[in-house]
Coordinates of C-alpha atoms in Angstrom, one line a residue:
M1 CA 233.6 -17.6 240.8
E2 CA 234.1 -20.7 242.6
G3 CA 235.8 -21.0 246.1
E4 CA 236.9 -17.9 247.9
A5 CA 239.2 -15.2 246.6
E6 CA 240.0 -11.7 247.4
T7 CA 238.2 -9.5 245.0
V8 CA 238.6 -5.7 244.3
V9 CA 235.2 -4.1 243.8
G10 CA 234.8 -0.8 242.0
S11 CA 231.8 1.5 241.3
C12 CA 231.2 4.7 239.8
S13 CA 228.9 6.9 241.8
K14 CA 227.8 9.1 238.9
P15 CA 226.9 8.4 235.4
C16 CA 230.0 7.4 233.7
G17 CA 231.2 8.6 230.5
P18 CA 234.9 9.7 230.6
L19 CA 236.1 8.7 233.9
E20 CA 238.8 11.1 234.5
D21 CA 236.0 13.7 236.1
Y22 CA 234.7 11.0 238.6
Y23 CA 236.0 9.4 241.7
I24 CA 235.6 5.4 241.8
P25 CA 235.7 4.0 245.1
Y26 CA 237.5 0.6 245.3
Y27 CA 237.0 -2.1 247.8
I28 CA 238.4 -5.7 248.9
L29 CA 235.6 -8.3 249.2
K30 CA 236.1 -11.7 250.4
P31 CA 233.1 -13.6 249.1
G32 CA 230.7 -14.9 251.6
A33 CA 232.3 -12.9 254.5
Q34 CA 230.8 -9.7 253.8
Q35 CA 234.1 -7.9 254.2
V36 CA 234.8 -4.7 252.6
F37 CA 237.2 -1.7 253.1
D38 CA 238.1 1.2 251.2
L39 CA 241.5 1.2 249.4
S40 CA 241.9 4.6 248.4
K41 CA 239.9 7.7 247.3
E42 CA 241.9 7.9 244.1
A43 CA 241.5 7.1 240.5
P44 CA 241.4 3.4 239.6
D45 CA 244.9 3.4 237.7
K46 CA 246.6 4.7 240.9
V47 CA 244.9 2.4 243.2
L48 CA 245.9 -0.8 240.9
H49 CA 249.3 0.5 240.5
R50 CA 249.8 1.0 244.3
L51 CA 248.1 -2.3 244.9
Y52 CA 250.2 -4.2 242.8
A53 CA 253.5 -2.6 243.6
N54 CA 252.6 -3.0 247.3
L55 CA 251.8 -7.0 246.5
E56 CA 255.3 -7.1 244.6
R57 CA 257.3 -5.6 247.6
L58 CA 255.3 -8.0 250.2
K59 CA 256.1 -10.9 247.8
M60 CA 259.6 -10.0 247.8
E61 CA 260.0 -9.7 251.4
G62 CA 258.5 -13.2 251.8
H63 CA 254.9 -12.6 253.0
F64 CA 252.9 -15.7 252.1
L65 CA 249.6 -13.8 252.1
A66 CA 250.8 -11.3 249.5
V67 CA 251.5 -14.6 247.1
Q68 CA 248.1 -15.9 248.0
I69 CA 246.4 -12.7 247.0
W70 CA 248.6 -12.1 243.7
R71 CA 247.4 -15.5 242.8
T72 CA 243.6 -15.3 243.5
L73 CA 242.8 -11.6 243.4
R74 CA 239.5 -10.7 241.0
L75 CA 238.6 -7.5 240.1
I76 CA 234.7 -6.4 239.8
V77 CA 233.7 -3.2 238.2
A78 CA 230.1 -2.1 239.0
G79 CA 228.9 0.4 236.4
G80 CA 228.2 1.0 232.9
D81 CA 230.2 0.2 229.6
G82 CA 232.4 3.0 230.0
T83 CA 233.4 2.3 233.6
A84 CA 234.2 -1.4 232.5
S85 CA 236.0 -0.4 229.3
W86 CA 238.3 2.0 231.3
L87 CA 239.1 -0.6 233.9
L88 CA 240.0 -3.1 231.1
G89 CA 242.3 -0.6 229.9
V90 CA 243.9 0.5 233.1
V91 CA 244.4 -3.5 233.8
S92 CA 246.0 -3.9 230.3
D93 CA 248.5 -0.9 230.8
L94 CA 249.7 -2.5 233.9
K95 CA 251.1 -5.4 231.8
L96 CA 250.7 -8.1 234.6
S97 CA 252.4 -11.2 234.4
H98 CA 249.2 -12.7 236.0
P99 CA 246.6 -10.3 235.2
P100 CA 243.2 -11.0 237.2
P101 CA 239.8 -12.0 236.1
V102 CA 237.7 -9.0 235.7
A103 CA 233.8 -9.2 236.0
T104 CA 231.2 -6.7 235.4
V105 CA 227.9 -5.7 237.4
P106 CA 225.6 -3.4 235.3
L107 CA 224.5 -0.5 237.6
G108 CA 222.4 2.3 236.6
T109 CA 222.2 5.8 238.1
G110 CA 221.1 5.8 241.7
N111 CA 221.6 2.1 242.2
N112 CA 223.2 1.1 245.6
L113 CA 226.3 -0.8 245.7
P114 CA 225.9 -2.6 249.0
F115 CA 222.3 -3.3 248.1
S116 CA 223.2 -4.6 244.6
F117 CA 225.8 -7.0 246.1
G118 CA 223.6 -7.9 248.9
W119 CA 225.6 -6.4 251.7
K120 CA 224.2 -4.9 254.6
A121 CA 225.0 -1.4 256.1
F122 CA 228.7 -0.7 255.5
I123 CA 228.9 0.0 259.3
F124 CA 228.2 -4.0 259.6
V125 CA 230.8 -4.8 256.8
E126 CA 233.5 -2.8 258.4
R127 CA 233.3 -3.9 262.1
N128 CA 233.1 -7.5 260.7
L129 CA 236.3 -6.8 258.6
L130 CA 238.1 -5.3 261.7
S131 CA 237.0 -8.4 264.0
V132 CA 238.1 -10.9 261.6
A133 CA 241.3 -9.1 260.7
Y134 CA 242.2 -8.8 264.4
K135 CA 240.9 -12.5 265.1
N136 CA 243.2 -13.8 262.2
V137 CA 246.3 -12.1 263.5
I138 CA 245.6 -12.8 267.3
G139 CA 244.6 -16.5 266.4
A140 CA 247.9 -17.5 264.9
R141 CA 249.7 -16.4 267.9
R142 CA 247.4 -17.9 270.5
A143 CA 247.8 -21.3 268.6
S144 CA 251.6 -20.8 268.7
W145 CA 251.5 -19.8 272.4
R146 CA 249.4 -23.3 273.1
I147 CA 252.1 -25.2 271.1
I148 CA 255.0 -23.8 272.7
S149 CA 253.7 -24.1 276.1
S150 CA 252.9 -27.8 275.7
I151 CA 256.6 -28.5 274.2
E152 CA 257.8 -26.5 277.1
H153 CA 256.0 -28.8 279.6
K154 CA 257.2 -32.0 278.0
E155 CA 261.0 -30.6 278.0
E156 CA 260.8 -29.7 281.7
S157 CA 259.6 -33.2 282.3
R158 CA 262.5 -34.6 280.5
K159 CA 264.7 -32.4 282.6
N160 CA 266.1 -30.8 279.4
E161 CA 267.1 -27.4 280.8
E162 CA 269.0 -26.1 277.7
H163 CA 265.8 -26.8 275.6
V164 CA 263.6 -25.1 278.2
I165 CA 265.5 -22.0 278.2
Q166 CA 265.3 -21.6 274.4
I167 CA 261.6 -22.5 274.5
K168 CA 260.8 -19.8 277.3
E169 CA 262.7 -17.3 275.2
Y170 CA 260.6 -17.9 272.1
R171 CA 257.4 -18.1 274.2
G172 CA 258.4 -14.6 275.7
K173 CA 258.6 -13.3 272.2
I174 CA 255.0 -14.7 271.4
E175 CA 253.7 -13.1 274.5
A176 CA 255.0 -9.6 273.8
E177 CA 253.5 -9.8 270.2
L178 CA 250.1 -11.0 271.8
S179 CA 250.2 -8.1 274.5
N180 CA 251.0 -5.5 271.7
I181 CA 248.0 -6.8 269.4
C182 CA 245.8 -6.9 272.3
D183 CA 246.6 -3.3 273.7
G184 CA 246.4 -2.1 270.1
I185 CA 242.8 -3.0 269.6
L186 CA 241.7 -2.2 273.1
K187 CA 242.8 1.4 272.8
L188 CA 241.0 1.8 269.5
I189 CA 237.8 0.3 271.4
D190 CA 238.0 2.4 274.2
S191 CA 238.9 5.8 272.6
H192 CA 236.9 5.4 269.3
L193 CA 234.6 2.5 268.6
V194 CA 232.7 2.3 271.9
P195 CA 232.2 6.0 272.3
S196 CA 231.1 6.3 268.6
S197 CA 228.6 3.4 268.8
T198 CA 224.9 4.4 269.0
A199 CA 223.1 1.3 268.2
A200 CA 222.7 -1.4 270.8
E201 CA 224.0 -4.0 268.3
S202 CA 227.2 -2.1 267.8
K203 CA 227.7 -1.4 271.4
V204 CA 227.4 -5.1 272.3
F205 CA 229.6 -6.0 269.5
Y206 CA 232.3 -3.7 270.7
L207 CA 232.2 -4.5 274.3
K208 CA 231.9 -8.3 273.5
M209 CA 235.2 -7.5 271.3
K210 CA 236.8 -5.7 274.5
G211 CA 236.0 -8.7 276.7
D212 CA 237.6 -10.9 274.2
Y213 CA 240.8 -9.4 274.0
H214 CA 241.1 -8.9 277.7
R215 CA 240.5 -12.7 278.1
Y216 CA 243.3 -13.3 275.4
L217 CA 245.6 -11.4 277.9
A218 CA 244.4 -13.4 280.7
E219 CA 245.2 -16.8 279.2
F220 CA 249.1 -16.2 279.3
K221 CA 249.4 -13.4 281.8
T222 CA 250.4 -14.4 285.5
G223 CA 250.0 -13.0 288.9
A224 CA 248.4 -9.5 289.2
E225 CA 248.4 -9.1 285.5
R226 CA 246.3 -12.1 285.1
K227 CA 243.9 -11.0 287.9
E228 CA 243.6 -7.2 286.4
A229 CA 242.9 -9.0 282.6
A230 CA 240.3 -11.1 284.2
E231 CA 238.5 -8.3 285.9
S232 CA 238.7 -6.3 282.8
T233 CA 237.0 -9.2 280.9
M234 CA 234.2 -9.6 283.5
I235 CA 233.4 -5.9 283.3
A236 CA 233.2 -5.8 279.4
Y237 CA 231.3 -8.9 279.2
N238 CA 228.7 -7.8 281.8
A239 CA 228.4 -4.4 280.3
A240 CA 227.7 -6.1 276.8
Q241 CA 225.3 -8.6 278.6
D242 CA 223.3 -5.9 280.3
I243 CA 222.6 -4.2 276.8
A244 CA 222.2 -7.5 274.7
L245 CA 219.4 -8.9 277.3
A246 CA 217.5 -5.5 277.3
E247 CA 217.9 -4.7 273.5
L248 CA 218.6 -7.8 271.3
A249 CA 216.6 -10.9 270.6
S250 CA 217.6 -14.1 272.2
T251 CA 218.3 -15.7 268.7
H252 CA 220.4 -12.5 267.8
P253 CA 224.0 -13.9 266.6
I254 CA 225.9 -11.2 268.6
R255 CA 223.9 -11.9 272.0
L256 CA 224.5 -15.6 271.2
G257 CA 228.4 -15.2 270.4
L258 CA 228.6 -13.1 273.7
A259 CA 227.1 -15.7 275.7
L260 CA 229.2 -18.4 274.2
N261 CA 232.5 -16.2 274.8
F262 CA 231.5 -15.2 278.3
S263 CA 230.9 -18.8 279.2
V264 CA 234.1 -19.9 277.9
F265 CA 235.8 -17.1 280.2
Y266 CA 233.7 -18.7 283.2
Y267 CA 235.3 -22.2 282.3
E268 CA 238.8 -21.6 281.0
I269 CA 239.9 -18.4 282.9
L270 CA 237.9 -18.5 286.3
N271 CA 237.8 -22.3 286.4
S272 CA 234.0 -22.0 287.1
P273 CA 232.5 -25.0 285.1
D274 CA 228.9 -24.6 286.8
K275 CA 228.5 -20.7 285.9
A276 CA 230.0 -21.6 282.4
C277 CA 227.4 -24.3 281.9
N278 CA 224.4 -22.3 283.4
L279 CA 225.2 -19.2 281.3
A280 CA 225.6 -21.6 278.1
R281 CA 222.5 -23.6 278.8
Q282 CA 220.3 -20.4 279.6
A283 CA 221.4 -18.8 276.3
F284 CA 220.7 -22.0 274.1
D285 CA 217.2 -22.8 275.8
E286 CA 216.1 -19.2 275.5
A287 CA 217.2 -19.2 271.8
I288 CA 215.7 -22.4 270.8
S289 CA 212.6 -21.4 272.1
Q290 CA 212.4 -18.6 269.4
L291 CA 213.8 -20.3 266.7
D292 CA 211.0 -19.9 264.4
T293 CA 211.3 -16.3 264.7
L294 CA 214.7 -16.0 263.1
G295 CA 215.1 -14.3 259.8
E296 CA 216.9 -16.1 256.8
D297 CA 219.7 -13.6 257.1
S298 CA 220.8 -14.5 260.6
Y299 CA 219.5 -18.1 260.5
K300 CA 223.0 -19.7 259.6
D301 CA 225.1 -17.6 262.1
S302 CA 222.7 -18.4 265.0
T303 CA 222.3 -21.8 264.6
L304 CA 226.0 -22.3 264.4
I305 CA 226.8 -20.4 267.7
M306 CA 223.8 -22.5 269.3
Q307 CA 225.6 -25.7 267.9
L308 CA 228.9 -24.5 269.6
L309 CA 227.2 -23.7 272.8
R310 CA 225.6 -27.0 272.9
D311 CA 229.0 -28.8 271.9
N312 CA 230.5 -27.0 274.9
L313 CA 227.9 -28.2 277.3
T314 CA 228.3 -31.7 276.4
L315 CA 232.0 -31.4 276.9
W316 CA 232.1 -29.3 280.0
S317 CA 229.2 -31.7 281.5
A318 CA 231.5 -34.9 280.7
D319 CA 234.3 -33.4 282.3
N320 CA 232.6 -32.6 285.4
T321 CA 230.9 -36.1 286.0

């Protein structure tokens, strides 16, 4: 398949003859991003019927993403001939106006689906899916907030009070959405994700994520609320950094990502360019000295973050000259 498309992946965990006796887990995969989530613990026909029913409903409600998924959805079935034939029959019975392309990946008994597709542990896949999902949701609203704030400043300079009132009202709605999104993921992180994490990598990942969403709150909050958000950001980032420095290699993409976001926090929220530059420079220098130890799996991610660190250093240094 060329390009990127949402893909439903099905596998049979047992030798597959007549499939009515077996459960087939289904997943959505976005190629190249290692994102997988369980759609339903049900038979394939029920899963696909509900999937397409929900897509149709969301399309009617005007959700652009539903239209995109409808157009680009792909099906992959991992299993034997019986599995593939049964799935093709299910798709045919749906009588879709735009049936999705179907591909098969032959798997024998005992084959491991994540291994066969080249995925890492499912815990890695799931946490990255969670991160990307929230990042997409919050990112659109952060961008909207920046744009509307810029327009607000321009209208204020023009003394256009009527427009300013309307803009402030709209900005308030965006800020309410930002607060709700951040509060939701922060509660999930505190109540479940951090307490259930045992590996250092996962702890750093979720503590970094916690710091990120407190930082997003600090971007638009004012007064005591901004101070509280900034303090919470600092606590989370420091906790993540303590573990990262002790447990993760200097080239580890999560450790580098933490340094990148922590330095941005110093620069943008605390207005401390010197600390921001020192943190970014130290992380970059430590990683570059160990670059030859990077494995193929993490090389691309690590070097991309290192480039971002260097770009920020160049920009921040120029701003302070």
